[in-house]
Tab-separated table of C-alpha atoms in Angstrom:
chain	number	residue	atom	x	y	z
A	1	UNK	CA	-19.208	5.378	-23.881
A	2	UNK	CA	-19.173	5.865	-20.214
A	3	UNK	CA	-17.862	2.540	-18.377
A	4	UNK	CA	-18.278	2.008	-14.789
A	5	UNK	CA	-16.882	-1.386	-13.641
A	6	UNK	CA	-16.839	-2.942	-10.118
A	7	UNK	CA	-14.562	-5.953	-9.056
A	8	UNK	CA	-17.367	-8.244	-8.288
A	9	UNK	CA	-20.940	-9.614	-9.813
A	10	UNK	CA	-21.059	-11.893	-6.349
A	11	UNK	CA	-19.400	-12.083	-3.340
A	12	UNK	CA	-19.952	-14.298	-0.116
A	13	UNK	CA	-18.215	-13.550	3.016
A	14	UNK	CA	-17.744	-13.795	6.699
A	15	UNK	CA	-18.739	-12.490	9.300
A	16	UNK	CA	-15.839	-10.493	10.823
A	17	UNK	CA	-14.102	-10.257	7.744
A	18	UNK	CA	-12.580	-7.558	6.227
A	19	UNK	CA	-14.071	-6.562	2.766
A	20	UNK	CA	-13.237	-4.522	-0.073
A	21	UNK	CA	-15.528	-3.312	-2.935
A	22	UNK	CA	-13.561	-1.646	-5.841
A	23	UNK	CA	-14.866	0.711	-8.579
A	24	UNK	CA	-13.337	2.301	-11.499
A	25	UNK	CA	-14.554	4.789	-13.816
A	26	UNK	CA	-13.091	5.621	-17.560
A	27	UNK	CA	-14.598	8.836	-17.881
A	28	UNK	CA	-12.177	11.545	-15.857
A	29	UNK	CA	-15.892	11.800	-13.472
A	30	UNK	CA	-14.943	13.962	-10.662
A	31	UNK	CA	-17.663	12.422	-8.588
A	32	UNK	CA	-18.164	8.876	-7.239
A	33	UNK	CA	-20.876	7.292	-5.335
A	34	UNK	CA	-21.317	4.207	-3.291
A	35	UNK	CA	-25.054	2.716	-2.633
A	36	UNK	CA	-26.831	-0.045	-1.015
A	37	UNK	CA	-30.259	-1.120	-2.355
A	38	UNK	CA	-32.320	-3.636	-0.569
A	39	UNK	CA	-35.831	-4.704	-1.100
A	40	UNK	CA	-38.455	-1.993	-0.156
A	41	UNK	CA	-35.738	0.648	0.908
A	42	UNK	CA	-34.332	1.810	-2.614
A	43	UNK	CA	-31.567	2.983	-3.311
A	44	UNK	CA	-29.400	4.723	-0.225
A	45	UNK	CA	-26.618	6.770	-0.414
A	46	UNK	CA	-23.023	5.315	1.535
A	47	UNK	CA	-20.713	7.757	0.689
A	48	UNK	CA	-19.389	9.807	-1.848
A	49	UNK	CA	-16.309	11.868	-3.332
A	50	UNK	CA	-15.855	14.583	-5.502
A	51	UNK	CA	-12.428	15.160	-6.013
A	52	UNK	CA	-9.168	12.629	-4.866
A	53	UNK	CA	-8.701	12.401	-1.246
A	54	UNK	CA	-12.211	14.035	-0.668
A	55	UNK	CA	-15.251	12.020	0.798
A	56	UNK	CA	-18.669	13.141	2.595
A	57	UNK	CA	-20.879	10.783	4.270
A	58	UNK	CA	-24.237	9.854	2.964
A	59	UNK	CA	-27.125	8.495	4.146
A	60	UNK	CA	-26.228	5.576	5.602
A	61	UNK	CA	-22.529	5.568	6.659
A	62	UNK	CA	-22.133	3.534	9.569
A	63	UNK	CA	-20.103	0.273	9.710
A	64	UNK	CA	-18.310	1.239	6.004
A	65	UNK	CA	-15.468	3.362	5.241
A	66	UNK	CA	-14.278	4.682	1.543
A	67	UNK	CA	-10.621	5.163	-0.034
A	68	UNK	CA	-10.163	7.072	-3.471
A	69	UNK	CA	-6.709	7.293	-3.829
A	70	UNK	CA	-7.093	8.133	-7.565
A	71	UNK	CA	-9.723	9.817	-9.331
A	72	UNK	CA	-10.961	6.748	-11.663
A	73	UNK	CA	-10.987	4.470	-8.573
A	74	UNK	CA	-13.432	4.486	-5.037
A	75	UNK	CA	-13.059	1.738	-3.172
A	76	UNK	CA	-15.822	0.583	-0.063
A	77	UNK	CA	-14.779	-0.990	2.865
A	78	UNK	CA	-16.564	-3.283	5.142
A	79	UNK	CA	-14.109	-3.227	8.055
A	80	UNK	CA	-15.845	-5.807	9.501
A	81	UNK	CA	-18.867	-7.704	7.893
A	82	UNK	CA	-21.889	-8.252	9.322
A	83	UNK	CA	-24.877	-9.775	7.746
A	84	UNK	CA	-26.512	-7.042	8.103
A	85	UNK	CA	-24.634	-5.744	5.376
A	86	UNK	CA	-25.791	-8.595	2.844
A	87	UNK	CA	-26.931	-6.071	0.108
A	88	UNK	CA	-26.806	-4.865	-3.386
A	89	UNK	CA	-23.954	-2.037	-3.555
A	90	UNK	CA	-24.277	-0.277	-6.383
A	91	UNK	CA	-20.973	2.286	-7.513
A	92	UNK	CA	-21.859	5.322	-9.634
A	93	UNK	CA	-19.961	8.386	-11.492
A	94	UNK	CA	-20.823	11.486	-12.791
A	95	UNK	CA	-19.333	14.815	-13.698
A	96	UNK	CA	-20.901	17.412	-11.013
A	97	UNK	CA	-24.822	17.851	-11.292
A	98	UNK	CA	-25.197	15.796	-14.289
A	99	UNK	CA	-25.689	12.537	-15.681
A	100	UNK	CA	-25.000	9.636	-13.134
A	101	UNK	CA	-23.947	6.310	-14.466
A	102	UNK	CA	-23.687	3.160	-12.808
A	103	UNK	CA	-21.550	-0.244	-12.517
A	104	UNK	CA	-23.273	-3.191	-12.805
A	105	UNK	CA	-23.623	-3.668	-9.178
A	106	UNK	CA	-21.922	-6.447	-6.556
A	107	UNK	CA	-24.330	-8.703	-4.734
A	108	UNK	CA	-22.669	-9.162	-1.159
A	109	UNK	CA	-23.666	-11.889	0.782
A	110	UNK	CA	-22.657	-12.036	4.681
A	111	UNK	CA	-22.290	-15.368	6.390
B	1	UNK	CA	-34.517	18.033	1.573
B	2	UNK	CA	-36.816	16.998	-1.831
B	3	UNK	CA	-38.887	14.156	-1.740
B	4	UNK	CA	-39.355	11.813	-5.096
B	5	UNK	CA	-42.601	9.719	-5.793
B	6	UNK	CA	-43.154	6.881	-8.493
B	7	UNK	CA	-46.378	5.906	-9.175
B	8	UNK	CA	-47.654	3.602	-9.712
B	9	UNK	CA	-45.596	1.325	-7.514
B	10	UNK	CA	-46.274	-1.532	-10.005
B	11	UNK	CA	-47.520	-2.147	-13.201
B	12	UNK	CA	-48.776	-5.396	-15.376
B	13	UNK	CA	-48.882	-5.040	-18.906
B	14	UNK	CA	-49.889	-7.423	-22.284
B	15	UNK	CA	-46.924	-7.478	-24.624
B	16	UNK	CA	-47.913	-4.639	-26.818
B	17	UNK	CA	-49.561	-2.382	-24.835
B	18	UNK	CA	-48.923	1.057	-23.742
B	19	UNK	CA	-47.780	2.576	-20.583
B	20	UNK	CA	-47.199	6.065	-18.567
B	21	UNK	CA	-45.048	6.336	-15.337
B	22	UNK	CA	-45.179	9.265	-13.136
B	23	UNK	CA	-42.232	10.828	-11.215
B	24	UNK	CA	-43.090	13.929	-8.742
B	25	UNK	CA	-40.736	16.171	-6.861
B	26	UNK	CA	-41.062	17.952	-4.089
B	27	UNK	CA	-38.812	20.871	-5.008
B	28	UNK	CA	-36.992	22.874	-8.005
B	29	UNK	CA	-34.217	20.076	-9.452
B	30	UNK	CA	-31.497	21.234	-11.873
B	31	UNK	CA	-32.051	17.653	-13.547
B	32	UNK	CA	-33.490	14.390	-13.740
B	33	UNK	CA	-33.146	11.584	-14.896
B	34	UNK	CA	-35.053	7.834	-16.036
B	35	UNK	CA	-33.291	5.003	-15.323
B	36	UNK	CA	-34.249	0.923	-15.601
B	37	UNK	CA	-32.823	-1.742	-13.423
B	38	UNK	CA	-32.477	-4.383	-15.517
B	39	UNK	CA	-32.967	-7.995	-13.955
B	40	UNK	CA	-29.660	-8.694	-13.236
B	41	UNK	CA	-29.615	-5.524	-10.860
B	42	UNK	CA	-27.715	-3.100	-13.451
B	43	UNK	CA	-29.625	0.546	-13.946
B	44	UNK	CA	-29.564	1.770	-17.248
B	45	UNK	CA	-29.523	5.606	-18.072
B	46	UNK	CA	-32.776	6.187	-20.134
B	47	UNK	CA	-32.874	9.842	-19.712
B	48	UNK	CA	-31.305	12.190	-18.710
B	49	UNK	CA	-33.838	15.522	-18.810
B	50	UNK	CA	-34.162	18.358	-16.697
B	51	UNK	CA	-36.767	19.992	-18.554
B	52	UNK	CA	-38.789	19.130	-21.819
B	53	UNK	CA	-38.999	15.860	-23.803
B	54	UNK	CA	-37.082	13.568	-25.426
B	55	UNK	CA	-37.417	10.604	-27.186
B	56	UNK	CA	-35.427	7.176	-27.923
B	57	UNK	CA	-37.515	4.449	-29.855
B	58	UNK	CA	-40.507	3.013	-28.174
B	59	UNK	CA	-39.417	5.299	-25.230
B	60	UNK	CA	-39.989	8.939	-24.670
B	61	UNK	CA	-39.785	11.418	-21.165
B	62	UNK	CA	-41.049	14.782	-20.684
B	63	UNK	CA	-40.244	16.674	-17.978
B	64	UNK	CA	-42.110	19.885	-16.581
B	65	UNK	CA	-39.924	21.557	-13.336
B	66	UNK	CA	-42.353	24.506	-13.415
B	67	UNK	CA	-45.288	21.816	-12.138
B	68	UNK	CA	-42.425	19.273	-10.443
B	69	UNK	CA	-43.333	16.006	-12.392
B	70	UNK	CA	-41.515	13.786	-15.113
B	71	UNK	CA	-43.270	11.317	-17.085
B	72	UNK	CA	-41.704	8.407	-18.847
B	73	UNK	CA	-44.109	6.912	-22.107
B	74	UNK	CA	-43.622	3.051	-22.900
B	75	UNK	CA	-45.028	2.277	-25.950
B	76	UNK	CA	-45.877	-1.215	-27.496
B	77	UNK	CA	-44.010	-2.864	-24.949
B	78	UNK	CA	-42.060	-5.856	-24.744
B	79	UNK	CA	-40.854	-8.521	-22.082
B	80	UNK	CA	-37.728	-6.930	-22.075
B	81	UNK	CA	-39.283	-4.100	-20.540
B	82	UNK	CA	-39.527	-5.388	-17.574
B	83	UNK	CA	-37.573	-4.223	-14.561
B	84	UNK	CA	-38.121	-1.814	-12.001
B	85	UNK	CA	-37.873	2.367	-13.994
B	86	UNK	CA	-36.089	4.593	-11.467
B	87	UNK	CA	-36.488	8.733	-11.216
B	88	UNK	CA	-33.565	10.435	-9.740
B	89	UNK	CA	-33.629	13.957	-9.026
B	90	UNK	CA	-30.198	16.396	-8.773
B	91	UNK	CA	-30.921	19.215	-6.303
B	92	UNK	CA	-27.664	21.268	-6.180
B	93	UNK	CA	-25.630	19.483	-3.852
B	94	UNK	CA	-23.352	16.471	-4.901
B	95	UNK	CA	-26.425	14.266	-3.838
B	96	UNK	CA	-28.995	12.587	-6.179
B	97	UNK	CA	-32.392	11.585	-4.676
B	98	UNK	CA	-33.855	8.333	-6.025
B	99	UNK	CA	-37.569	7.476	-6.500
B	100	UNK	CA	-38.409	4.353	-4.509
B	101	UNK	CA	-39.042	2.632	-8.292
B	102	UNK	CA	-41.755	1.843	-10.627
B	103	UNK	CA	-42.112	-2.193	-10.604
B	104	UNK	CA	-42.945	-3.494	-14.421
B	105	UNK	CA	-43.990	-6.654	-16.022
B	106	UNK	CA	-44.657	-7.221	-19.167
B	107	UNK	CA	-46.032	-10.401	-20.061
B	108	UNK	CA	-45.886	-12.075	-23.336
């Protein structure tokens, strides 16, 4: 079975701060995916990567940055928090055009 | 780039009954796939189906890309239904377009 984990269920932080979302895949997925979902908006892209070292911006890029530094791992960053950024992120893998699978999501909350 | 519509945006059902959800594209995919967000905010893979239909249990999906819709069949449904049933759409690039969501309750 696929398993997609992420470091977090909940998380509260500051504003300012510095934040780090982690995800790790078990399944040798070349891609990874980063989302936000909020009510009424869906599902929206951050960022992606489909190979080590490689990243393309999504949808909605602005104010994060990504790090995968090995292929089971993709890492968000918040490089400074806002609370505009209180949101569902969502991390997702999948081999290339196929089936997508997804963590079990981090609920952020920005103070 | 493709657009994806749900319909209907929500849905309340009697434990029991029976239900159809509609997912249209704008656009040839290469797949699809069915998804439910679960109350605790996971999505879980229901299908994955380009073309076609499949079927798991009390849940089946067909797919027809020639006409650019999916539908996903609920049948005698339970509380644990309940959730919000994503369509995502692969279009040939890394990126996967999501469905805004078909909102369910099922009510016992």
């Amino acid at each position: 079975d696929v398993k997609v984990t992420q470091s977090s269920r909940y998380l509260v932080k500051r504003t300012g701060e510095k934040v780090f979302l982690e995800c790790v895949q078990d399944m040798d997925h070349e891609n990874m995916f980063w989302y936000r979902q909020d009510p009424g908006l869906g599902l929206r892209l951050i960022y992606f990567s489909y190979d080590v070292k490689m990243k393309e911006k999504g949808d909605i890029p602005e104010g994060y940055s990504v790090s995968r530094e090995k292929k089971e791992r993709f890492s968000l960053i918040l490089e400074s928090a806002s609370t505009n950024q209180t949101s569902m992120y969502l991390c997702a893998s999948s081999k290339q055009g196929v089936e997508q699978y997804f963590g079990p999501g981090t609920r952020l909350t920005v103070t | 780039g493709i657009q994806v519509e749900q319909s209907p945006p929500d849905l309340i059902l009697q434990e029991g009954a029976n239900s159809t959800l509609r997912c249209n594209f704008s656009d040839s995919v290469n797949n699809l796939q069915w998804f439910h967000q679960n109350p605790w905010g996971q999505l879980i893979n229901l299908f994955y189906i380009p073309s076609g239909t499949k079927q798991n249990g009390r849940l089946s999906a067909t797919t027809v890309a020639t006409e650019r819709y999916s539908l996903l069949y609920i049948s005698s449904s339970q509380t644990t239904d309940s959730g919000v049933y994503f369509c995502a759409v692969f279009s040939g690039t890394y990126k996967y377009i999501f469905g805004t969501g078909t909102r369910l309750k099922v009510l016992a």
